[in-house]
């Protein structure tokens, strides 16, 4: 009911959605002439009502009164369902719809519904791809004016909101409030399905979809679907190959701004997360937490097919491909396929002839940095992995594990053609080629062919005369590292190969075999 006909007529405009009053500056339309007048003050720059507490000024007295509550902290309107309080009755009414589940504003294009008309209007821009707010500094456009304001701070370098605990700066007060919950360790939003807690309600909403299996955002290029739209957008960059974030130090490009920020710390040498058990330091807290599992021995991700366990779920997924035979990453230059994308990237350098990692001690270069690090230990003599059964030590952990199988007698890889068994799977693969007669590695100088590539490389040295392994005592050079090791025993006087029948000892294994014939006749 209305006390005056004028008020009734104004109210009826709400139902017919008529907006007869238009702004001549920006074409915005209003239901009431009074609202148009207030809006025109924005273009005029008139803000007559000034706050006595800060430098802010407002178009109307009502806006000023509303703002003053920020300084007083006054929140008169309390929710009777929860402990939340609000500055205005309007904010309270909007909040109460969360409890009632009321979403009166429905999208006509899809089935989504919203609590406020403003949220509906923002959503409708998803269907129209409308982004009316453009940055004058760059070409970026935004759906919301607020997002444009935040973006402008990128150009001005302005960071208004500082955390008092860790001095981190934030572009919005909302982001600061969310961040501060990390320090107090409060996670008020709890999942009813599991024990997980969250700082932000929105994160809880996304998490609940893990339990329901709901993935509403589907990729049009492949079958993958995602819980949130942001994850879908990040995924779509994989198909487009777009990497918009470039490092100014080394020109490396990244799909996400987050990855660029982490990468920049490599150039700065910044590693703020230090391990309390050893001297290692890391760029991110996640990397530190991952590393600490090395000390605890924790491997929570176990393979259902075999007894192997892993530090991360990603490594477990990669391991599963060993059982399934899945090799999703294919080389376009040859027929080879790989379990991991990083293995494909390294392999592609073979076709390019690229060996970016060079040894400073000698002229050798390597495709992978890990291979260079392993090679450098030959120069330093470093063998950090020691066998607990004997005095032998090794350059890599993998070589130690292989060696330990000698003591245990374990040979898990058996040939199906004959009764031979092997310590390593690779040795079995090479052995199987004896049965098939396969010799894929052919010498370009003569007609000889070999089962493995290393054997071909050694053979080619006969043609080139190359002897890369030099003795430091007498400068004698050898084609293979094995021959160098056997030769070095001459200088040390060591005779490691002992006869089981008598006390005699020999430099080489072959010498023992010949000597044993004396005993056997």
mmCIF file of C-alpha atoms in Angstrom, residues 95-341:
data_model
loop_
_atom_site.group_PDB
_atom_site.id
_atom_site.type_symbol
_atom_site.label_atom_id
_atom_site.label_comp_id
_atom_site.label_asym_id
_atom_site.label_seq_id
_atom_site.Cartn_x
_atom_site.Cartn_y
_atom_site.Cartn_z
ATOM 1 C CA UNK A 95 22.769 -12.485 3.246
ATOM 2 C CA UNK A 96 19.583 -14.150 4.595
ATOM 3 C CA UNK A 97 18.900 -15.579 1.147
ATOM 4 C CA UNK A 98 21.970 -17.822 1.672
ATOM 5 C CA UNK A 99 20.153 -19.517 4.567
ATOM 6 C CA UNK A 100 16.779 -19.756 2.781
ATOM 7 C CA UNK A 101 18.388 -20.860 -0.488
ATOM 8 C CA UNK A 102 16.318 -18.237 -2.311
ATOM 9 C CA UNK A 103 17.683 -17.276 -5.731
ATOM 10 C CA UNK A 104 14.971 -15.181 -7.405
ATOM 11 C CA UNK A 105 17.025 -13.930 -10.369
ATOM 12 C CA UNK A 106 17.200 -16.634 -13.051
ATOM 13 C CA UNK A 107 19.253 -16.607 -16.269
ATOM 14 C CA UNK A 108 17.080 -17.021 -19.382
ATOM 15 C CA UNK A 109 19.934 -18.641 -21.358
ATOM 16 C CA UNK A 110 20.917 -21.359 -18.856
ATOM 17 C CA UNK A 111 19.462 -22.784 -15.616
ATOM 18 C CA UNK A 112 21.619 -20.769 -13.221
ATOM 19 C CA UNK A 113 19.915 -18.598 -10.593
ATOM 20 C CA UNK A 114 21.321 -15.812 -8.382
ATOM 21 C CA UNK A 115 20.600 -14.050 -5.099
ATOM 22 C CA UNK A 116 20.882 -10.498 -6.521
ATOM 23 C CA UNK A 117 20.059 -8.856 -9.829
ATOM 24 C CA UNK A 118 23.638 -7.531 -9.973
ATOM 25 C CA UNK A 119 25.043 -11.099 -9.882
ATOM 26 C CA UNK A 120 22.647 -12.101 -12.674
ATOM 27 C CA UNK A 121 23.757 -9.172 -14.862
ATOM 28 C CA UNK A 122 27.414 -10.090 -14.359
ATOM 29 C CA UNK A 123 26.652 -13.716 -15.232
ATOM 30 C CA UNK A 124 24.777 -12.741 -18.416
ATOM 31 C CA UNK A 125 28.006 -11.229 -19.755
ATOM 32 C CA UNK A 126 29.373 -14.822 -19.906
ATOM 33 C CA UNK A 127 26.837 -15.588 -22.644
ATOM 34 C CA UNK A 128 27.301 -12.270 -24.498
ATOM 35 C CA UNK A 129 31.123 -12.178 -23.958
ATOM 36 C CA UNK A 130 30.534 -8.506 -23.136
ATOM 37 C CA UNK A 131 33.490 -6.754 -21.507
ATOM 38 C CA UNK A 132 32.620 -3.053 -21.446
ATOM 39 C CA UNK A 133 35.410 -1.844 -19.144
ATOM 40 C CA UNK A 134 38.644 -1.183 -21.050
ATOM 41 C CA UNK A 135 42.064 -0.278 -19.622
ATOM 42 C CA UNK A 136 43.487 2.930 -21.135
ATOM 43 C CA UNK A 137 47.077 1.748 -20.513
ATOM 44 C CA UNK A 138 46.819 -1.598 -22.305
ATOM 45 C CA UNK A 139 44.274 -3.499 -24.403
ATOM 46 C CA UNK A 140 42.790 -5.567 -21.580
ATOM 47 C CA UNK A 141 39.001 -5.518 -21.107
ATOM 48 C CA UNK A 142 36.905 -6.546 -18.111
ATOM 49 C CA UNK A 143 33.334 -7.556 -17.305
ATOM 50 C CA UNK A 144 33.277 -5.590 -14.051
ATOM 51 C CA UNK A 145 34.324 -2.020 -13.272
ATOM 52 C CA UNK A 146 35.771 -3.244 -9.958
ATOM 53 C CA UNK A 147 38.113 -5.668 -11.794
ATOM 54 C CA UNK A 148 39.306 -2.792 -13.998
ATOM 55 C CA UNK A 149 40.111 -0.730 -10.885
ATOM 56 C CA UNK A 150 42.161 -3.604 -9.468
ATOM 57 C CA UNK A 151 43.928 -4.085 -12.812
ATOM 58 C CA UNK A 152 44.946 -0.392 -13.010
ATOM 59 C CA UNK A 153 47.057 -0.908 -9.898
ATOM 60 C CA UNK A 154 49.314 -3.172 -12.006
ATOM 61 C CA UNK A 155 50.289 -0.092 -14.064
ATOM 62 C CA UNK A 156 50.472 2.367 -11.135
ATOM 63 C CA UNK A 157 52.300 -0.102 -8.863
ATOM 64 C CA UNK A 158 49.795 0.784 -6.145
ATOM 65 C CA UNK A 159 49.303 -1.777 -3.361
ATOM 66 C CA UNK A 160 46.967 -0.347 -0.751
ATOM 67 C CA UNK A 161 46.393 -3.162 1.713
ATOM 68 C CA UNK A 162 49.338 -4.543 3.716
ATOM 69 C CA UNK A 163 49.365 -7.598 5.963
ATOM 70 C CA UNK A 164 50.784 -6.692 9.415
ATOM 71 C CA UNK A 165 52.047 -10.272 9.965
ATOM 72 C CA UNK A 166 54.171 -10.843 6.840
ATOM 73 C CA UNK A 167 54.163 -7.442 4.989
ATOM 74 C CA UNK A 168 52.501 -8.914 1.900
ATOM 75 C CA UNK A 169 50.621 -6.370 -0.200
ATOM 76 C CA UNK A 170 47.160 -6.839 -1.697
ATOM 77 C CA UNK A 171 45.136 -4.933 -4.266
ATOM 78 C CA UNK A 172 41.817 -5.414 -2.468
ATOM 79 C CA UNK A 173 40.675 -5.491 1.154
ATOM 80 C CA UNK A 174 38.812 -8.761 0.496
ATOM 81 C CA UNK A 175 42.026 -10.484 -0.612
ATOM 82 C CA UNK A 176 43.825 -9.174 2.491
ATOM 83 C CA UNK A 177 41.086 -10.544 4.800
ATOM 84 C CA UNK A 178 41.247 -13.958 3.121
ATOM 85 C CA UNK A 179 45.053 -13.966 3.443
ATOM 86 C CA UNK A 180 44.995 -13.026 7.163
ATOM 87 C CA UNK A 181 43.110 -16.235 7.991
ATOM 88 C CA UNK A 182 46.302 -18.157 7.059
ATOM 89 C CA UNK A 183 48.115 -16.592 10.037
ATOM 90 C CA UNK A 184 45.369 -17.314 12.601
ATOM 91 C CA UNK A 185 44.857 -20.795 11.079
ATOM 92 C CA UNK A 186 41.084 -20.333 11.209
ATOM 93 C CA UNK A 187 39.185 -22.446 8.713
ATOM 94 C CA UNK A 188 35.543 -21.640 9.478
ATOM 95 C CA UNK A 189 34.030 -23.390 6.449
ATOM 96 C CA UNK A 190 33.912 -27.146 7.124
ATOM 97 C CA UNK A 191 33.017 -29.928 4.714
ATOM 98 C CA UNK A 192 30.184 -32.155 6.008
ATOM 99 C CA UNK A 193 31.484 -35.136 3.970
ATOM 100 C CA UNK A 194 35.071 -35.150 5.245
ATOM 101 C CA UNK A 195 37.101 -33.307 7.904
ATOM 102 C CA UNK A 196 38.555 -30.675 5.605
ATOM 103 C CA UNK A 197 38.248 -26.991 6.523
ATOM 104 C CA UNK A 198 38.604 -23.920 4.291
ATOM 105 C CA UNK A 199 39.374 -20.224 4.704
ATOM 106 C CA UNK A 200 36.834 -19.122 2.079
ATOM 107 C CA UNK A 201 33.253 -20.313 1.528
ATOM 108 C CA UNK A 202 33.747 -20.340 -2.246
ATOM 109 C CA UNK A 203 36.621 -22.836 -1.876
ATOM 110 C CA UNK A 204 34.346 -25.093 0.197
ATOM 111 C CA UNK A 205 31.666 -24.906 -2.534
ATOM 112 C CA UNK A 206 34.262 -26.014 -5.118
ATOM 113 C CA UNK A 207 35.516 -28.789 -2.804
ATOM 114 C CA UNK A 208 31.989 -30.241 -2.347
ATOM 115 C CA UNK A 209 31.927 -30.977 -6.094
ATOM 116 C CA UNK A 210 34.765 -33.468 -5.485
ATOM 117 C CA UNK A 211 32.297 -35.563 -3.434
ATOM 118 C CA UNK A 212 29.365 -35.128 -5.844
ATOM 119 C CA UNK A 213 31.572 -35.754 -8.904
ATOM 120 C CA UNK A 214 30.124 -32.643 -10.523
ATOM 121 C CA UNK A 215 32.343 -31.128 -13.245
ATOM 122 C CA UNK A 216 30.193 -28.584 -15.089
ATOM 123 C CA UNK A 217 32.958 -26.944 -17.158
ATOM 124 C CA UNK A 218 33.823 -29.140 -20.157
ATOM 125 C CA UNK A 219 36.602 -28.591 -22.693
ATOM 126 C CA UNK A 220 35.355 -28.408 -26.300
ATOM 127 C CA UNK A 221 38.714 -29.707 -27.627
ATOM 128 C CA UNK A 222 38.948 -32.889 -25.534
ATOM 129 C CA UNK A 223 36.867 -34.924 -23.048
ATOM 130 C CA UNK A 224 38.262 -33.282 -19.918
ATOM 131 C CA UNK A 225 35.868 -31.525 -17.515
ATOM 132 C CA UNK A 226 36.600 -29.264 -14.545
ATOM 133 C CA UNK A 227 35.054 -28.185 -11.244
ATOM 134 C CA UNK A 228 35.633 -24.443 -11.763
ATOM 135 C CA UNK A 229 35.718 -22.222 -14.841
ATOM 136 C CA UNK A 230 39.214 -20.964 -13.966
ATOM 137 C CA UNK A 231 40.621 -24.503 -14.241
ATOM 138 C CA UNK A 232 38.984 -24.906 -17.658
ATOM 139 C CA UNK A 233 40.500 -21.627 -18.912
ATOM 140 C CA UNK A 234 43.971 -22.681 -17.703
ATOM 141 C CA UNK A 235 43.530 -26.068 -19.407
ATOM 142 C CA UNK A 236 42.459 -24.507 -22.738
ATOM 143 C CA UNK A 237 45.875 -22.823 -22.978
ATOM 144 C CA UNK A 238 47.321 -26.365 -23.430
ATOM 145 C CA UNK A 239 45.412 -26.668 -26.735
ATOM 146 C CA UNK A 240 46.137 -23.118 -27.908
ATOM 147 C CA UNK A 241 49.837 -23.371 -26.931
ATOM 148 C CA UNK A 242 49.559 -19.819 -25.605
ATOM 149 C CA UNK A 243 52.229 -18.744 -23.105
ATOM 150 C CA UNK A 244 51.575 -15.056 -22.459
ATOM 151 C CA UNK A 245 53.909 -14.551 -19.466
ATOM 152 C CA UNK A 246 57.561 -13.980 -20.467
ATOM 153 C CA UNK A 247 60.638 -13.692 -18.256
ATOM 154 C CA UNK A 248 62.655 -10.540 -19.099
ATOM 155 C CA UNK A 249 65.869 -12.210 -17.833
ATOM 156 C CA UNK A 250 65.956 -15.319 -20.037
ATOM 157 C CA UNK A 251 62.923 -14.993 -22.391
ATOM 158 C CA UNK A 252 61.338 -18.178 -21.009
ATOM 159 C CA UNK A 253 57.559 -18.141 -21.396
ATOM 160 C CA UNK A 254 54.857 -19.523 -19.106
ATOM 161 C CA UNK A 255 51.168 -20.386 -19.274
ATOM 162 C CA UNK A 256 50.377 -18.849 -15.871
ATOM 163 C CA UNK A 257 51.504 -15.690 -14.080
ATOM 164 C CA UNK A 258 52.017 -17.796 -10.934
ATOM 165 C CA UNK A 259 54.678 -19.909 -12.678
ATOM 166 C CA UNK A 260 56.499 -16.784 -13.924
ATOM 167 C CA UNK A 261 56.643 -15.385 -10.357
ATOM 168 C CA UNK A 262 58.156 -18.652 -9.099
ATOM 169 C CA UNK A 263 60.631 -18.710 -12.001
ATOM 170 C CA UNK A 264 61.821 -15.143 -11.228
ATOM 171 C CA UNK A 265 62.996 -16.364 -7.804
ATOM 172 C CA UNK A 266 65.529 -18.597 -9.617
ATOM 173 C CA UNK A 267 67.215 -15.485 -11.088
ATOM 174 C CA UNK A 268 66.997 -13.639 -7.764
ATOM 175 C CA UNK A 269 68.516 -16.658 -5.968
ATOM 176 C CA UNK A 270 65.652 -16.406 -3.494
ATOM 177 C CA UNK A 271 64.948 -19.598 -1.532
ATOM 178 C CA UNK A 272 63.058 -18.545 1.603
ATOM 179 C CA UNK A 273 61.881 -22.029 2.682
ATOM 180 C CA UNK A 274 64.681 -23.847 4.545
ATOM 181 C CA UNK A 275 64.777 -27.448 5.707
ATOM 182 C CA UNK A 276 65.437 -27.865 9.458
ATOM 183 C CA UNK A 277 66.962 -31.339 8.919
ATOM 184 C CA UNK A 278 69.583 -30.396 6.302
ATOM 185 C CA UNK A 279 70.980 -27.278 4.587
ATOM 186 C CA UNK A 280 68.658 -27.399 1.582
ATOM 187 C CA UNK A 281 66.411 -24.422 0.773
ATOM 188 C CA UNK A 282 63.484 -24.110 -1.618
ATOM 189 C CA UNK A 283 61.581 -21.522 -3.662
ATOM 190 C CA UNK A 284 58.101 -22.610 -2.489
ATOM 191 C CA UNK A 285 56.661 -24.040 0.725
ATOM 192 C CA UNK A 286 55.194 -26.900 -1.344
ATOM 193 C CA UNK A 287 58.680 -27.929 -2.520
ATOM 194 C CA UNK A 288 59.936 -27.857 1.094
ATOM 195 C CA UNK A 289 57.050 -30.045 2.323
ATOM 196 C CA UNK A 290 57.755 -32.472 -0.528
ATOM 197 C CA UNK A 291 61.465 -32.573 0.403
ATOM 198 C CA UNK A 292 60.764 -33.215 4.118
ATOM 199 C CA UNK A 293 59.199 -36.561 3.172
ATOM 200 C CA UNK A 294 62.726 -37.669 2.152
ATOM 201 C CA UNK A 295 63.780 -37.375 5.822
ATOM 202 C CA UNK A 296 60.622 -38.995 7.236
ATOM 203 C CA UNK A 297 60.632 -41.731 4.575
ATOM 204 C CA UNK A 298 56.943 -41.067 3.997
ATOM 205 C CA UNK A 299 55.572 -42.384 0.708
ATOM 206 C CA UNK A 300 51.774 -42.127 1.017
ATOM 207 C CA UNK A 301 50.868 -42.993 -2.589
ATOM 208 C CA UNK A 302 51.009 -46.781 -3.113
ATOM 209 C CA UNK A 303 50.616 -48.658 -6.384
ATOM 210 C CA UNK A 304 47.749 -51.206 -6.378
ATOM 211 C CA UNK A 305 49.578 -53.363 -8.965
ATOM 212 C CA UNK A 306 52.935 -53.714 -7.201
ATOM 213 C CA UNK A 307 54.517 -52.808 -3.843
ATOM 214 C CA UNK A 308 56.028 -49.525 -5.006
ATOM 215 C CA UNK A 309 55.110 -46.326 -3.140
ATOM 216 C CA UNK A 310 55.671 -42.685 -4.101
ATOM 217 C CA UNK A 311 56.012 -39.246 -2.533
ATOM 218 C CA UNK A 312 53.407 -37.602 -4.799
ATOM 219 C CA UNK A 313 50.196 -38.599 -6.555
ATOM 220 C CA UNK A 314 51.662 -37.289 -9.845
ATOM 221 C CA UNK A 315 54.571 -39.760 -9.624
ATOM 222 C CA UNK A 316 52.142 -42.598 -8.824
ATOM 223 C CA UNK A 317 50.056 -41.740 -11.932
ATOM 224 C CA UNK A 318 53.211 -41.728 -14.058
ATOM 225 C CA UNK A 319 54.219 -45.107 -12.581
ATOM 226 C CA UNK A 320 50.792 -46.634 -13.436
ATOM 227 C CA UNK A 321 51.685 -46.164 -17.102
ATOM 228 C CA UNK A 322 54.419 -48.786 -16.658
ATOM 229 C CA UNK A 323 51.670 -51.354 -15.908
ATOM 230 C CA UNK A 324 49.160 -50.114 -18.506
ATOM 231 C CA UNK A 325 51.819 -49.589 -21.206
ATOM 232 C CA UNK A 326 50.358 -46.142 -21.852
ATOM 233 C CA UNK A 327 52.796 -43.730 -23.525
ATOM 234 C CA UNK A 328 50.746 -40.621 -24.366
ATOM 235 C CA UNK A 329 53.622 -38.371 -25.477
ATOM 236 C CA UNK A 330 54.652 -39.124 -29.072
ATOM 237 C CA UNK A 331 57.682 -37.812 -30.958
ATOM 238 C CA UNK A 332 56.709 -36.274 -34.322
ATOM 239 C CA UNK A 333 60.178 -36.981 -35.806
ATOM 240 C CA UNK A 334 60.344 -40.698 -35.023
ATOM 241 C CA UNK A 335 58.017 -43.407 -33.723
ATOM 242 C CA UNK A 336 59.149 -43.209 -30.102
ATOM 243 C CA UNK A 337 56.560 -42.574 -27.368
ATOM 244 C CA UNK A 338 57.103 -41.609 -23.723
ATOM 245 C CA UNK A 339 55.402 -41.922 -20.343
ATOM 246 C CA UNK A 340 56.236 -38.334 -19.329
ATOM 247 C CA UNK A 341 56.166 -35.090 -21.302
#
